[in-house]
Short mmCIF file of C-alpha atoms in Angstrom, two decimals:
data_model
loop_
_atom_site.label_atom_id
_atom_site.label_comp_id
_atom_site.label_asym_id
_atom_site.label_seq_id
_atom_site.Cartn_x
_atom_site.Cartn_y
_atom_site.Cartn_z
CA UNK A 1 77.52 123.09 110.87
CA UNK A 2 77.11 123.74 107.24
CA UNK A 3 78.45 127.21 106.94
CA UNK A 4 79.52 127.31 103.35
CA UNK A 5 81.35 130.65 102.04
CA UNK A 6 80.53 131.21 97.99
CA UNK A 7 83.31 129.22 96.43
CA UNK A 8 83.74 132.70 94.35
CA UNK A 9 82.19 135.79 95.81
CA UNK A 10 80.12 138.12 93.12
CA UNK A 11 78.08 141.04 93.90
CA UNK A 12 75.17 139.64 91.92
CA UNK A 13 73.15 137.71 94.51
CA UNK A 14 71.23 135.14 91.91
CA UNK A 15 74.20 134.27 89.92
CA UNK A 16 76.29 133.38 93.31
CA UNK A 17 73.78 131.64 94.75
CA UNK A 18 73.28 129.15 91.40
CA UNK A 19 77.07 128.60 91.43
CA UNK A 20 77.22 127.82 95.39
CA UNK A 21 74.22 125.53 95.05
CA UNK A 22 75.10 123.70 91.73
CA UNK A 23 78.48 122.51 93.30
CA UNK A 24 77.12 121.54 96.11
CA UNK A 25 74.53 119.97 94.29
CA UNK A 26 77.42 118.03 92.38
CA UNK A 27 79.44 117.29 95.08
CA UNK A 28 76.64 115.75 97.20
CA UNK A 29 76.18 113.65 93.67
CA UNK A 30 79.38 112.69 93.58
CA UNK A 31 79.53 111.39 96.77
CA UNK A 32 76.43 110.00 96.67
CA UNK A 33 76.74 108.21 92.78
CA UNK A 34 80.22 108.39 92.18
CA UNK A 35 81.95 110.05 88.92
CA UNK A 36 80.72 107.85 86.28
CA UNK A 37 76.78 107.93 87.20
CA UNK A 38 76.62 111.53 87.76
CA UNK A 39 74.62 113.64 85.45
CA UNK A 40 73.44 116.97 84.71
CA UNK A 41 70.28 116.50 84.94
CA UNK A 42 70.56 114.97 88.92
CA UNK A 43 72.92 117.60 89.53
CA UNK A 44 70.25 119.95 87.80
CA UNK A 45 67.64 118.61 90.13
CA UNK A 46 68.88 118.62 93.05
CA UNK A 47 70.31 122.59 92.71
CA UNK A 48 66.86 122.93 91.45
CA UNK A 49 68.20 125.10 88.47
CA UNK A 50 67.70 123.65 84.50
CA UNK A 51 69.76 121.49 83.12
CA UNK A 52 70.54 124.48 80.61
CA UNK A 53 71.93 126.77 83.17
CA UNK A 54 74.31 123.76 84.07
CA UNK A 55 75.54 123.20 81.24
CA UNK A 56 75.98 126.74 79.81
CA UNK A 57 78.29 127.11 82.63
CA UNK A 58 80.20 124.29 83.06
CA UNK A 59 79.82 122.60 79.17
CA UNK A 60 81.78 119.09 80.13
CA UNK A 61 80.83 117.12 83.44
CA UNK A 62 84.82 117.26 84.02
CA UNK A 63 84.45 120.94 84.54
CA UNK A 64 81.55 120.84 86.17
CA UNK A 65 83.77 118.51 88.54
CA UNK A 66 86.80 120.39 88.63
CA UNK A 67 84.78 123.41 89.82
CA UNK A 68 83.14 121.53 92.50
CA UNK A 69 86.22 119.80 94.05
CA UNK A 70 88.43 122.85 93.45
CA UNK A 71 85.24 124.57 96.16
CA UNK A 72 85.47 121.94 98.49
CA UNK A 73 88.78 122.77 99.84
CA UNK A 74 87.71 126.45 100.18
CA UNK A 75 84.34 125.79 102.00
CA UNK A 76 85.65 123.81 104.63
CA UNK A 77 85.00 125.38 107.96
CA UNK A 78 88.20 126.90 109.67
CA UNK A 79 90.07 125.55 112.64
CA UNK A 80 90.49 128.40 115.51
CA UNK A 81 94.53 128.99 116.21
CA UNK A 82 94.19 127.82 120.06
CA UNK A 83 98.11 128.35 120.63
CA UNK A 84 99.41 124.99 120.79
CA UNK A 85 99.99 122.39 118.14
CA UNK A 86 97.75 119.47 120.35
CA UNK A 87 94.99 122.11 120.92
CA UNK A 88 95.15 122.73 116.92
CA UNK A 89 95.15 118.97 115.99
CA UNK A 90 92.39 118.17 118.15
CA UNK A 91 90.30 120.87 116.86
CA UNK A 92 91.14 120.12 113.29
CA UNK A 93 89.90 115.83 113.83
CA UNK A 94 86.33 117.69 115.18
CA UNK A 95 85.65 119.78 112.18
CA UNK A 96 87.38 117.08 109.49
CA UNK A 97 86.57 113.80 111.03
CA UNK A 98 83.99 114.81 114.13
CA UNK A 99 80.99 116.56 111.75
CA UNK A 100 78.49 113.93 110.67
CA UNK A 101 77.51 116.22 107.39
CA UNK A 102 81.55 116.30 106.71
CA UNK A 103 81.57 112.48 106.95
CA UNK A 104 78.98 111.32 104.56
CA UNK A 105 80.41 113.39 101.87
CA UNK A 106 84.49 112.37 102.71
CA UNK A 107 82.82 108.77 102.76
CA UNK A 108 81.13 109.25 99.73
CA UNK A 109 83.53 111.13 97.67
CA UNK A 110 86.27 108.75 99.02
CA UNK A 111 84.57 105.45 98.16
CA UNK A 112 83.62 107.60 94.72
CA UNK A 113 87.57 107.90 94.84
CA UNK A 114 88.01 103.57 95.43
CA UNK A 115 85.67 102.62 92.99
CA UNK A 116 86.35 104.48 90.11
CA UNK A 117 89.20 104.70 87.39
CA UNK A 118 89.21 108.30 86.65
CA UNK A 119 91.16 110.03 83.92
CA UNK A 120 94.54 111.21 84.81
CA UNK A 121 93.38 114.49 84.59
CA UNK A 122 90.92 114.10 87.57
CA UNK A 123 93.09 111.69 89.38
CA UNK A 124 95.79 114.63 89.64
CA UNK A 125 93.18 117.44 90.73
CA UNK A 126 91.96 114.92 93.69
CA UNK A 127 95.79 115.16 94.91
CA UNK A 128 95.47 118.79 94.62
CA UNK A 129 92.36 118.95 96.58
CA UNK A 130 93.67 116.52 99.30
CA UNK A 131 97.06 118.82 99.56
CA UNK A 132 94.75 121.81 99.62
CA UNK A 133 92.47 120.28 102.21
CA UNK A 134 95.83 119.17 104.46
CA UNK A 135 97.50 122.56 104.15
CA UNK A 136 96.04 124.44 107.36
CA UNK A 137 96.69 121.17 109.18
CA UNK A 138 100.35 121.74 107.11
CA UNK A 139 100.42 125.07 108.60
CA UNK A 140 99.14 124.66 112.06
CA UNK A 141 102.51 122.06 112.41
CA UNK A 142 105.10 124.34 110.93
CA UNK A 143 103.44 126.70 113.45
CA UNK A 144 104.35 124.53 116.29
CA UNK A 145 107.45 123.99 114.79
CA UNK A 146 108.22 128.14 114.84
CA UNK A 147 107.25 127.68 118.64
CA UNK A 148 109.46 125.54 119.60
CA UNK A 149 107.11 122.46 120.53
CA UNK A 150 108.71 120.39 117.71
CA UNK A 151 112.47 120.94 116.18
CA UNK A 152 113.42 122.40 113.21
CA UNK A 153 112.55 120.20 110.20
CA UNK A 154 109.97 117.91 111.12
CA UNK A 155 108.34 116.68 108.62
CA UNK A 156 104.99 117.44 108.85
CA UNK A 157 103.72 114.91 106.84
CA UNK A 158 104.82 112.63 109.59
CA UNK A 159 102.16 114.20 112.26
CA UNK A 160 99.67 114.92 109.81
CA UNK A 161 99.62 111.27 107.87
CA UNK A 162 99.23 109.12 111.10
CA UNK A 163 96.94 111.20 112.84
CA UNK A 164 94.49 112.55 110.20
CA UNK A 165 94.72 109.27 107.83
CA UNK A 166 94.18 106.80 110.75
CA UNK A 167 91.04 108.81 111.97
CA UNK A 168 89.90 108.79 108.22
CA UNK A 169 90.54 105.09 108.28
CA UNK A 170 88.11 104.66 111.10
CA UNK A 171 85.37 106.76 109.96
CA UNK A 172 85.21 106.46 106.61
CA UNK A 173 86.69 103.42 105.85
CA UNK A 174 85.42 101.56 108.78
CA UNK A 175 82.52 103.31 109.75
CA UNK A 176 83.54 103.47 113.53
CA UNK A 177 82.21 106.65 115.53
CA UNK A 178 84.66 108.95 115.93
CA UNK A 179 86.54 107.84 120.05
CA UNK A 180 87.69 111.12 121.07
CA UNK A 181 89.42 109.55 123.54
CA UNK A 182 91.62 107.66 121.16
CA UNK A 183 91.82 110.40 118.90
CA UNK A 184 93.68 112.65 121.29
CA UNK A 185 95.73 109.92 122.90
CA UNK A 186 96.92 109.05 119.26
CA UNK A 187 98.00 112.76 118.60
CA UNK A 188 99.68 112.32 121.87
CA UNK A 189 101.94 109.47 121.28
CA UNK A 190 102.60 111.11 117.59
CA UNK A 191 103.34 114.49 118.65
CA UNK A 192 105.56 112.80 121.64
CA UNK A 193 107.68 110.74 118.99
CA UNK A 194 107.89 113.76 116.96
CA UNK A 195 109.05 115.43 120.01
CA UNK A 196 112.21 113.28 119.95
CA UNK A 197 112.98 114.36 116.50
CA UNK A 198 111.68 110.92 114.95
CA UNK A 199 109.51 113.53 112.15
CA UNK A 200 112.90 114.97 111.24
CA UNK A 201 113.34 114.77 107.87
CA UNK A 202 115.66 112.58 106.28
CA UNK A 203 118.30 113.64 104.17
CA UNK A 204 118.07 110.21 101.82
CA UNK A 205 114.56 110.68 101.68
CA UNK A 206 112.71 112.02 98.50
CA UNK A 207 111.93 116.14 99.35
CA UNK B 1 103.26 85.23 97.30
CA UNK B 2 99.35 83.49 97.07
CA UNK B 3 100.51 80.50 99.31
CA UNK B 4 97.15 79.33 100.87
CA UNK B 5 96.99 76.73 103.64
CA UNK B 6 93.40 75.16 103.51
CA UNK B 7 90.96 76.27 105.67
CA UNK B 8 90.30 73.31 107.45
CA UNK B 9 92.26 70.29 106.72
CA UNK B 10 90.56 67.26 105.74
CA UNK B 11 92.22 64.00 104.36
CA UNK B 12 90.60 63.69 101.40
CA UNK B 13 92.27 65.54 98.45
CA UNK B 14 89.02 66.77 95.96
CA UNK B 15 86.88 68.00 98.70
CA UNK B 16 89.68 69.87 100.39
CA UNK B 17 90.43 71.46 97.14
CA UNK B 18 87.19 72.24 96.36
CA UNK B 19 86.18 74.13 99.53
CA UNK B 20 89.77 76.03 98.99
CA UNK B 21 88.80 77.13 95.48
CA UNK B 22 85.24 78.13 96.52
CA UNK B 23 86.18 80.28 99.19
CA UNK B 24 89.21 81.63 97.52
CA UNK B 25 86.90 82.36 94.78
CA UNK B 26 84.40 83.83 97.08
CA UNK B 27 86.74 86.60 98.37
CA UNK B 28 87.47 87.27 94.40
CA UNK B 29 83.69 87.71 93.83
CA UNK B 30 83.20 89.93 96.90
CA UNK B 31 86.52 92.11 96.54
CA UNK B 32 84.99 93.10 92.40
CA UNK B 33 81.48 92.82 92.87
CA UNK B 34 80.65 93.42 96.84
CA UNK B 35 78.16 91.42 98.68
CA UNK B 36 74.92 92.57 96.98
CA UNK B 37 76.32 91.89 93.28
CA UNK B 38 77.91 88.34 94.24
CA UNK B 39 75.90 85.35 92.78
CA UNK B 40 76.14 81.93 93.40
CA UNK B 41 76.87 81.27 89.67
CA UNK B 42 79.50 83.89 89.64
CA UNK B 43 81.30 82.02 92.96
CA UNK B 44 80.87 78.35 90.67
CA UNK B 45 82.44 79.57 87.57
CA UNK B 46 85.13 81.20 88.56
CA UNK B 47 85.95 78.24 90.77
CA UNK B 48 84.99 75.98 87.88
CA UNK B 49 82.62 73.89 90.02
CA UNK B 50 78.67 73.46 89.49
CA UNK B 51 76.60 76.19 91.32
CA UNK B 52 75.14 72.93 93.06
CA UNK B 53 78.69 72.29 94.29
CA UNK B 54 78.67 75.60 96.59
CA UNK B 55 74.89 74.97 97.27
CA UNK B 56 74.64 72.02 98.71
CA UNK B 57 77.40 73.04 101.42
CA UNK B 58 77.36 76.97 101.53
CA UNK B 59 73.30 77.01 101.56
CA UNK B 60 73.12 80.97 101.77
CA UNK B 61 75.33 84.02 100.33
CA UNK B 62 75.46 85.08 103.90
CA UNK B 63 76.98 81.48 104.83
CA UNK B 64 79.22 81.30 101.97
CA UNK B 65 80.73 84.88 102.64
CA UNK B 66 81.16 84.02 106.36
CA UNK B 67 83.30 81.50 105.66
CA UNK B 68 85.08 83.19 103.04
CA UNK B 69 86.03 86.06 105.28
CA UNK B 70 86.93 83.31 108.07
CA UNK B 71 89.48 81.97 105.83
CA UNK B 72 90.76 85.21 104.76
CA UNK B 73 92.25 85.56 107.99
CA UNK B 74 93.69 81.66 108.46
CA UNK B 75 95.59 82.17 105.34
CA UNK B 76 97.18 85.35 105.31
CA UNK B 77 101.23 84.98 105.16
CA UNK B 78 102.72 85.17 108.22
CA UNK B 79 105.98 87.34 109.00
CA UNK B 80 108.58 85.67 110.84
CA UNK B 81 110.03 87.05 114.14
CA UNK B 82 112.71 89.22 113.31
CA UNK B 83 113.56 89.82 117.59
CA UNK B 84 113.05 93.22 117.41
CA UNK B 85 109.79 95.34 116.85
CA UNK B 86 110.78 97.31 114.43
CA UNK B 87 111.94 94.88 111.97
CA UNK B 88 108.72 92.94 112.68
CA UNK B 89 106.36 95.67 111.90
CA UNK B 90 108.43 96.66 108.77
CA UNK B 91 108.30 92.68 108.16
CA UNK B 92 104.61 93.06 108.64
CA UNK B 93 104.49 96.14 105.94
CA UNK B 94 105.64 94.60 103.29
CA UNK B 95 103.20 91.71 103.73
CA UNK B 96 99.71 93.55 104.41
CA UNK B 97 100.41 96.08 102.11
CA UNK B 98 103.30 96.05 99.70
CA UNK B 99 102.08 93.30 98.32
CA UNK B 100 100.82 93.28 94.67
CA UNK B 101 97.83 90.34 95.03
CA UNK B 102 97.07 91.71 98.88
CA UNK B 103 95.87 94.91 97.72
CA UNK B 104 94.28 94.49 95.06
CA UNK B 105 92.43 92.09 97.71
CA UNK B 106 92.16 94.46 100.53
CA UNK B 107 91.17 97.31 98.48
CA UNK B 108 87.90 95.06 97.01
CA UNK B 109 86.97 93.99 100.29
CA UNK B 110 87.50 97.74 101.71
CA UNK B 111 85.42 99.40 98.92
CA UNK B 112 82.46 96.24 100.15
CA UNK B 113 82.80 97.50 103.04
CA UNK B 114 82.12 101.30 102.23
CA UNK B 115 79.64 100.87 100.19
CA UNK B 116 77.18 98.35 101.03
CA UNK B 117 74.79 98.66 104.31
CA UNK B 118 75.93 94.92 105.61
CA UNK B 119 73.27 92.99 107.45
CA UNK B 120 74.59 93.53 111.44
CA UNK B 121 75.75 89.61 111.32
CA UNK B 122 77.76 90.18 108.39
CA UNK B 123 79.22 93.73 109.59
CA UNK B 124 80.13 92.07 113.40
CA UNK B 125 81.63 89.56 111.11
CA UNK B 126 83.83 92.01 109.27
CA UNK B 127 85.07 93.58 113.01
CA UNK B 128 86.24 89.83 113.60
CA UNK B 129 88.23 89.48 110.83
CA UNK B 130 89.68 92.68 110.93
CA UNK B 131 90.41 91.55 114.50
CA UNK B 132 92.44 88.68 113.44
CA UNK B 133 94.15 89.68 110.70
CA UNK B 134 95.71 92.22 113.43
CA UNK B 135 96.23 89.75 116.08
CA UNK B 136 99.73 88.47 114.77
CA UNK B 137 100.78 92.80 114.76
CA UNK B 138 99.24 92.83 117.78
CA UNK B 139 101.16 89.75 119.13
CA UNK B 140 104.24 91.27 117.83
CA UNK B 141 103.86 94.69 119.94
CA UNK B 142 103.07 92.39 123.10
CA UNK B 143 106.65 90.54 122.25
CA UNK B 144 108.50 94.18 122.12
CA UNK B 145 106.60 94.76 125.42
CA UNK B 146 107.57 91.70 126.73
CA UNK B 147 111.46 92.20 125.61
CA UNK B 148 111.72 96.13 127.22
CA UNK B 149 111.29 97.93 124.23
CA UNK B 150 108.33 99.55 125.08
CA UNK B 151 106.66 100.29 128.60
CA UNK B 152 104.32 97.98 130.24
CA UNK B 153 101.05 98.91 129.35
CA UNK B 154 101.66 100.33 126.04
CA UNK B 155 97.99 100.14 124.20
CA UNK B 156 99.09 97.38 121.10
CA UNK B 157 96.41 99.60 119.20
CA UNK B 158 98.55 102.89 119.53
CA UNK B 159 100.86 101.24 117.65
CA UNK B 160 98.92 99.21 114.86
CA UNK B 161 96.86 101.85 114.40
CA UNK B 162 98.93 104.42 113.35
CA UNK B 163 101.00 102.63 111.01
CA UNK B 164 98.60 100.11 109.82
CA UNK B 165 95.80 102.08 109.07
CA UNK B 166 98.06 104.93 107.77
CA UNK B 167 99.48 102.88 104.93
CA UNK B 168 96.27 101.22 104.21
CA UNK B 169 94.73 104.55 103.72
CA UNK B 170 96.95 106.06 101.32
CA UNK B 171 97.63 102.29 99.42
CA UNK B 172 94.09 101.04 99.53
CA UNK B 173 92.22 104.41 99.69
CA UNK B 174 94.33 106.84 97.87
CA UNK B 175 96.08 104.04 95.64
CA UNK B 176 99.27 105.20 96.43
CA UNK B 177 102.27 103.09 95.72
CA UNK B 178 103.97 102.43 99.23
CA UNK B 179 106.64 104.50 99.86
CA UNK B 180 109.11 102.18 101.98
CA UNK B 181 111.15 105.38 103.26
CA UNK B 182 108.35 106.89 104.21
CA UNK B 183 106.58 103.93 105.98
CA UNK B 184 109.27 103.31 107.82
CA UNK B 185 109.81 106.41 109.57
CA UNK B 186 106.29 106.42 110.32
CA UNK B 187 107.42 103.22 112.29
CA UNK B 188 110.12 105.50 113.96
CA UNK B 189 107.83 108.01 115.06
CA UNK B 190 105.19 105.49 116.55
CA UNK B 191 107.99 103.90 118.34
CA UNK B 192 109.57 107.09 119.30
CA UNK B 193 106.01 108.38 121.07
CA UNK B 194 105.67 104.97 122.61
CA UNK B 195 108.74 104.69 123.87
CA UNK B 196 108.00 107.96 126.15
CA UNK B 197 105.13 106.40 127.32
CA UNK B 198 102.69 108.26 125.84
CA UNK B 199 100.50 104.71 124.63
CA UNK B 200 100.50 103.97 128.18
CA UNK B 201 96.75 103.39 128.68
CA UNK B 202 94.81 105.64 130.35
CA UNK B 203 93.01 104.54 133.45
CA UNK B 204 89.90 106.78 132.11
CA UNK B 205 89.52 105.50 128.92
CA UNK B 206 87.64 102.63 127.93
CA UNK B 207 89.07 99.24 128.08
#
């Protein structure tokens, strides 16, 4: 369940492994204390590395940040293609919404996310890191789209949004269990308006 | 915009007025501080009435906060009936969360929410509220049933779902601005789906 590829591979095995566990030491920080409480020295302790080796990396708790949010996107455990856009969907709300380790650290980094006014600077790297976390969903549309199971320019925000944000809603927000039952009737009735060319995108609309 | 009716109506004039600023100031208190933070002295000041003043009638947090959150609901605006579904859920939009007082509201009460483990009375409370602040948009879908526009049987909560806990993810959540274009073509596609019959509910779900 928590598979976790080294955010960037190295042939040295030590100096890997301290990166991998130092931002997943931070992120499980920042989910757990939030941005402004976070310190080297937890995030130290819980990689079980000094404080020095840290901060020699990663001088500014911003960077140290940065680095750990820009690796959350790329450790996220892959959907399988299973040749239809509802097969893809459904597999996607297991692994994103479905995965109890997954959902303490979206609810934690998300509430980190309520709470807090970041600087801009953060603020705009949490957008990339949502748009990086969205874009195999992204993909897995426009593949349905090449297929034929939706017409040409649906937007996918439009499937992706009221599916994936309503689910988040739920579980992180209000701390229901996940109702898989619900879940898939929901991408149902999306993927059916969709279907009618509802998603297409509208020409008055903002690209 | 913040037009209250009182909670419950009494004749006379101070006590009525009282209870409204207590509560009101309640929900102020919970949405910046959460439930574990929120003092009776905090609730008293910022209603600018003696702490004995709440006391004496609200003799626990837990008491004072379930009334609060019961009033939350009996004052919300309501939208008026616009005959069609569409126009009443955009109606509904711009009331729950295009509002400038509502979210900074909502988005208190949803970061309480996240972050504090609620005592089971309080949480079952919270599903009640959220319960009827849905029951006019739920009311609303039941009307569009009623009129044709949707099949009988439609699921109300394929439809509230989707758009309502969509928006309130990316305003409350994300802190998003709301996007009218965008929110209402999310109403499109709901409608769209629905309209196929795909919110039909299933005989092997759960009622």
């Amino acid at each position: 369940m928590e598979q976790r590829q080294e955010p960037r591979r190295r042939t040295g095995g030590r100096s890997a492994r301290v990166v991998r566990d130092v931002l997943k030491a931070t992120l499980d920080e920042l989910s757990r204390s939030g941005f402004t409480a976070l310190t080297f020295e937890a995030v130290a302790a819980r990689a079980s590395v000094s404080r020095t080796t840290v901060h020699r990396r990663w001088p500014s708790k911003q960077e140290l940040v940065r680095a750990a949010l820009l690796c959350l996107a790329e450790v996220q455990p892959t959907a399988r293609d299973t040749g239809t856009l509802r097969g893809d969907l459904v597999e996607f709300i297991r692994i994103r919404v479905g995965l109890e380790g997954q959902r303490e650290r979206f609810a934690g980094l998300l509430r980190a996310n309520m709470t807090e006014v970041l600087d801009p600077e953060l603020m705009a790297l949490g957008r990339l890191v949502e748009a990086k976390l969205d874009q195999p969903i992204v993909s897995a549309v426009d593949r349905g789209i090449a297929r034929g199971e939706l017409p040409p320019g649906t937007d996918p925000r439009l499937i992706v949004a009221p599916v994936f944000m309503t689910l988040a809603f739920r579980v992180f927000v209000q701390r229901d269990d996940l109702d898989p039952g619900f879940a898939e009737q929901l991408v149902d009735v999306v993927l059916a308006g969709a279907r009618t060319g509802a998603a297409v995108r509208r020409a008055c609309q903002a690209p």
